[in-house]
Short mmCIF file of C-alpha atoms in Angstrom, two decimals:
data_model
loop_
_atom_site.label_atom_id
_atom_site.label_comp_id
_atom_site.label_asym_id
_atom_site.label_seq_id
_atom_site.Cartn_x
_atom_site.Cartn_y
_atom_site.Cartn_z
CA MET A 96 114.53 157.25 121.53
CA ILE A 97 118.05 156.53 120.29
CA TYR A 98 118.37 153.66 122.78
CA ILE A 99 115.18 152.14 121.46
CA LEU A 100 116.53 152.32 117.91
CA ILE A 101 119.82 150.75 119.01
CA PHE A 102 117.91 147.99 120.81
CA ILE A 103 115.73 147.28 117.75
CA THR A 104 118.82 147.25 115.50
CA LEU A 105 120.59 144.79 117.81
CA LEU A 106 117.48 142.64 117.99
CA ILE A 107 117.23 142.49 114.20
CA PHE A 108 120.94 141.65 113.96
CA VAL A 109 120.65 138.82 116.52
CA CYS A 110 117.59 137.38 114.79
CA TYR A 111 119.33 137.54 111.41
CA ALA A 112 122.49 135.94 112.83
CA PHE A 113 120.40 133.17 114.39
CA TYR A 114 118.67 132.59 111.07
CA ILE A 115 122.01 132.34 109.26
CA ILE A 116 123.63 129.88 111.67
CA LYS A 117 120.51 127.85 112.32
CA PRO A 118 121.05 124.42 110.73
CA LYS A 119 118.68 123.45 107.98
CA LYS A 120 116.13 120.82 108.81
CA ILE A 121 117.19 117.43 107.51
CA LYS A 122 114.37 115.52 105.85
CA VAL A 123 113.59 111.91 106.65
CA VAL A 124 115.23 109.46 104.24
CA PRO A 125 112.57 107.99 101.91
CA LYS A 126 112.32 104.24 102.57
CA HIS A 127 112.54 103.31 98.90
CA TRP A 128 115.99 104.92 98.63
CA HIS A 129 117.52 101.82 100.19
CA ASP A 130 116.51 99.67 97.23
CA ILE A 131 117.74 102.29 94.76
CA LEU A 132 121.08 102.48 96.55
CA ILE A 133 121.45 98.69 96.68
CA LYS A 134 120.83 98.55 92.95
CA ASN A 135 123.08 101.43 91.93
CA VAL A 136 125.78 102.11 94.53
CA LEU A 137 128.17 99.21 95.16
CA PHE A 138 129.94 101.03 98.00
CA TYR A 139 126.61 101.26 99.84
CA LYS A 140 125.69 97.66 99.07
CA ASN A 141 128.93 96.45 100.68
CA LEU A 142 128.24 98.29 103.95
CA SER A 143 126.74 96.66 107.04
CA THR A 144 123.06 97.37 107.72
CA GLU A 145 124.07 99.77 110.48
CA ASN A 146 126.47 101.70 108.27
CA GLN A 147 123.95 101.78 105.43
CA ALA A 148 121.65 103.72 107.75
CA VAL A 149 124.52 106.10 108.56
CA PHE A 150 125.25 106.51 104.85
CA ARG A 151 121.63 107.45 104.10
CA LYS A 152 121.61 110.06 106.88
CA ARG A 153 124.86 111.52 105.59
CA MET A 154 123.30 111.79 102.13
CA MET A 155 120.33 113.69 103.49
CA LEU A 156 122.64 116.02 105.41
CA PHE A 157 124.53 116.76 102.19
CA LEU A 158 121.30 117.41 100.30
CA SER A 159 120.12 119.76 103.06
CA GLU A 160 123.30 121.84 102.72
CA ILE A 161 124.03 121.80 98.97
CA ASN A 162 121.81 123.05 96.14
CA ILE A 163 121.57 120.88 93.02
CA ASP A 164 120.36 122.64 89.88
CA GLY A 165 120.01 121.49 86.29
CA VAL A 166 120.82 123.44 83.13
CA ASN A 167 118.51 122.32 80.32
CA THR A 168 117.95 119.06 82.17
CA GLU A 169 115.62 117.86 84.89
CA ILE A 170 117.15 116.86 88.21
CA GLU A 171 115.52 113.53 88.93
CA GLU A 172 115.47 111.68 92.22
CA LEU A 173 118.15 109.27 91.00
CA ASP A 174 120.47 112.18 90.15
CA LYS A 175 120.19 113.52 93.71
CA ILE A 176 120.84 110.06 95.14
CA LEU A 177 123.92 109.46 92.98
CA ILE A 178 125.40 112.92 93.55
CA ALA A 179 124.89 112.68 97.31
CA SER A 180 126.38 109.18 97.31
CA SER A 181 129.43 110.46 95.43
CA ALA A 182 129.87 113.16 98.08
CA VAL A 183 129.59 110.75 101.01
CA ILE A 184 131.78 107.92 99.68
CA PRO A 185 135.22 109.60 100.03
CA VAL A 186 134.42 111.11 103.46
CA PHE A 187 132.37 108.28 104.95
CA SER A 188 135.00 107.65 107.63
CA PHE A 189 134.80 111.29 108.76
CA PRO A 190 131.51 111.36 110.71
CA ASN A 191 131.20 115.13 111.09
CA TRP A 192 132.27 116.07 107.60
CA SER A 193 130.64 119.00 105.82
CA TYR A 194 131.72 120.40 102.44
CA ASN A 195 132.31 123.99 103.49
CA ASN A 196 134.04 124.68 100.16
CA LEU A 197 130.90 123.82 98.17
CA THR A 198 127.50 125.49 97.98
CA GLY A 199 126.01 124.02 94.81
CA VAL A 200 126.20 121.40 92.09
CA ILE A 201 125.19 122.39 88.56
CA VAL A 202 124.21 119.52 86.28
CA TYR A 203 124.46 119.71 82.49
CA PRO A 204 122.75 117.19 80.21
CA ASP A 205 126.01 116.03 78.61
CA SER A 206 129.70 116.94 78.38
CA PHE A 207 130.59 120.62 78.05
CA ASN A 208 133.54 122.85 77.17
CA GLU A 209 135.65 125.27 79.23
CA ASN A 210 133.05 128.00 78.67
CA LEU A 211 130.34 125.69 80.06
CA GLN A 212 128.69 125.43 76.65
CA PHE A 213 127.12 122.13 75.68
CA SER A 214 124.92 122.60 72.60
CA ASP A 215 125.41 120.70 69.35
CA LYS A 216 126.94 123.86 67.84
CA ASP A 217 129.64 124.14 70.52
CA THR A 218 133.07 122.56 70.08
CA ASN A 219 135.59 120.86 72.41
CA LYS A 220 132.87 119.46 74.66
CA ARG A 221 135.14 117.07 76.52
CA ILE A 222 134.55 118.01 80.14
CA LEU A 223 132.47 115.63 82.28
CA GLY A 224 133.02 117.40 85.59
CA ILE A 225 134.86 120.41 86.95
CA ILE A 226 135.34 122.43 90.14
CA GLY A 227 134.32 126.03 89.56
CA THR A 228 136.59 129.04 89.99
CA GLY A 229 136.07 132.80 89.82
CA ARG A 230 132.38 133.59 89.72
CA PHE A 231 131.72 129.85 89.97
CA GLU A 232 133.78 129.46 93.15
CA LYS A 233 132.26 126.86 95.51
CA GLN A 234 130.32 125.36 92.60
CA MET A 235 130.75 121.95 90.96
CA MET A 236 129.67 121.25 87.40
CA LEU A 237 128.80 117.71 86.34
CA SER A 238 127.50 115.98 83.25
CA LYS A 239 124.27 114.11 83.92
CA LYS A 240 125.31 111.43 81.48
CA ALA A 241 128.61 111.00 83.34
CA ILE A 242 126.81 110.75 86.70
CA ARG A 243 124.62 107.92 85.43
CA LYS A 244 127.51 106.15 83.68
CA ALA A 245 129.64 106.31 86.83
CA PHE A 246 127.23 104.02 88.64
CA ASN A 247 125.93 101.92 85.74
CA ASN A 248 129.30 100.25 85.23
CA LYS A 249 130.38 98.51 88.43
CA THR A 250 133.44 96.80 86.96
CA ASP A 251 135.40 99.82 85.71
CA LYS A 252 137.69 102.07 87.77
CA HIS A 253 136.05 105.33 86.78
CA ASN A 254 133.58 107.58 88.63
CA THR A 255 133.39 111.22 87.52
CA PRO A 256 131.44 112.68 90.49
CA VAL A 257 133.67 110.91 93.05
CA HIS A 258 136.65 112.28 91.09
CA GLU A 259 135.37 115.85 91.49
CA PHE A 260 134.59 115.47 95.17
CA VAL A 261 138.14 114.20 95.73
CA HIS A 262 139.35 117.42 94.05
CA LEU A 263 137.35 119.32 96.70
CA LEU A 264 139.07 117.32 99.44
CA ASP A 265 142.42 118.07 97.83
CA LYS A 266 141.50 121.76 97.92
CA MET A 267 141.02 121.73 101.71
CA ASP A 268 144.63 122.82 102.24
CA GLY A 269 144.13 125.76 99.87
CA GLN A 270 145.05 124.34 96.49
CA ILE A 271 144.28 121.40 94.23
CA ASP A 272 147.77 119.96 93.87
CA GLY A 273 147.40 116.24 94.45
CA VAL A 274 148.92 116.44 97.93
CA PRO A 275 146.22 115.77 100.56
CA GLU A 276 147.99 117.59 103.39
CA PHE A 277 144.71 118.08 105.23
CA PHE A 278 144.26 114.29 105.54
CA ILE A 279 147.73 112.84 106.00
CA GLY A 280 150.41 113.78 108.49
CA LYS A 281 153.41 115.81 107.39
CA GLU A 282 155.60 112.74 107.77
CA TYR A 283 153.68 111.06 104.92
CA ILE A 284 153.86 113.91 102.40
CA GLU A 285 157.32 113.04 101.08
CA PRO A 286 156.57 109.30 100.76
CA TRP A 287 153.31 110.20 99.00
CA LEU A 288 155.10 112.47 96.52
CA GLU A 289 157.70 109.81 95.76
CA LEU A 290 155.05 107.13 95.28
CA MET A 291 152.88 109.42 93.15
CA HIS A 292 155.70 110.46 90.81
CA LYS A 293 156.86 106.87 90.47
CA GLU A 294 153.38 105.74 89.44
CA MET A 295 152.79 108.74 87.17
CA GLU A 296 155.95 107.79 85.30
CA ALA A 297 154.65 104.22 85.02
CA ILE A 298 151.32 105.52 83.66
CA ASN A 299 153.07 107.63 81.03
CA ASN A 300 155.18 104.62 80.03
CA ASP A 301 152.08 102.42 79.67
CA ALA A 302 153.26 100.32 82.60
CA SER A 303 150.37 100.93 85.01
CA ASP A 304 146.76 99.81 85.25
CA ILE A 305 145.75 103.31 86.41
CA ARG A 306 144.14 105.15 83.51
CA GLN A 307 146.27 107.58 81.53
CA TYR A 308 144.54 110.75 82.70
CA GLY A 309 146.21 110.14 86.06
CA GLY A 310 149.57 110.84 84.45
CA THR A 311 148.71 114.38 83.34
CA SER A 312 149.23 116.12 86.71
CA GLN A 313 149.56 115.48 90.42
CA ALA A 314 146.00 116.71 91.03
CA GLU A 315 144.55 114.36 88.43
CA PHE A 316 146.63 111.46 89.69
CA PHE A 317 145.21 111.80 93.19
CA ALA A 318 141.64 112.02 91.89
CA VAL A 319 142.02 109.18 89.36
CA ALA A 320 143.75 106.87 91.84
CA SER A 321 140.99 107.63 94.36
CA GLU A 322 138.31 106.68 91.82
CA TYR A 323 140.02 103.32 91.37
CA PHE A 324 140.42 102.96 95.15
CA PHE A 325 136.69 103.35 95.79
CA GLU A 326 135.37 101.66 92.65
CA ARG A 327 137.50 98.51 92.76
CA PRO A 328 139.13 98.35 96.22
CA LYS A 329 140.04 94.64 96.11
CA LEU A 330 141.64 94.91 92.68
CA PHE A 331 143.38 98.14 93.64
CA LYS A 332 144.83 96.49 96.75
CA GLN A 333 146.06 93.60 94.66
CA LYS A 334 147.56 95.68 91.83
CA GLN A 335 148.66 98.76 93.81
CA PRO A 336 149.42 97.66 97.41
CA GLU A 337 151.56 100.71 98.28
CA LEU A 338 149.03 103.17 96.91
CA TYR A 339 146.20 101.28 98.57
CA LYS A 340 147.96 101.57 101.93
CA MET A 341 148.56 105.29 101.47
CA LEU A 342 145.00 106.08 100.35
CA SER A 343 143.62 103.92 103.17
CA LEU A 344 145.51 106.20 105.53
CA CYS A 345 144.22 109.30 103.75
CA PHE A 346 140.55 108.29 103.70
CA GLN A 347 140.66 106.26 106.95
CA TYR A 348 139.26 103.38 104.94
CA PRO A 349 138.03 100.66 105.24
CA LYS A 350 137.57 100.83 109.02
CA ASN A 351 133.94 101.98 108.71
CA ASN A 352 133.10 99.90 105.68
CA SER A 353 131.80 96.82 107.42
#
């Protein structure tokens, strides 16, 4: 009798384990998404037809793995497309990438404060996006308005969701410190630090075309510079050739962008 119970217990455990590790089924990409992406996502528009197909599949993989929920706002199809695009853009050159340090994205209707409050009565609502900690570990919070704005303006250097996904990449080595050790070899860390501090000083002296928020910390510099890198690559290469070279190494870009 005891052997039967042990066998049943093992069987249940194996079935449960199989259920846990079994990959989620990836849905077919809706055909009309191509037109939406062409209209809204410049990075996608600049890809070859072949790589556009890869990009769409990567989006669907992301959406099969990550939950997207709205707080007092409806998650529309466009929101899912733009969030998934923001996730794929910085890791497009890494074909097997999966965000294992993220389980969900929580979308608020507008900016919010450090307590994640966003009503008209709340104060200091300056946050557009943030990586969760504590009980919100492996969560990302984004402003819906910021998501839409990030892709409406194709001539600026700013993209809030891409910024937050770069923070997640930065966190792959254990901490968000602006040093992407997971992506660049050890021999490049010192040159990166020197280049970063030099440009942060230029930002704080109003002598850089990188926006001022990049001068507040190493972590923010990496994320802000990466926004610029992906939003305006040609201009970034022209204005910041050393940084462009270093971030090209980090993101293995633009080898898969044609």
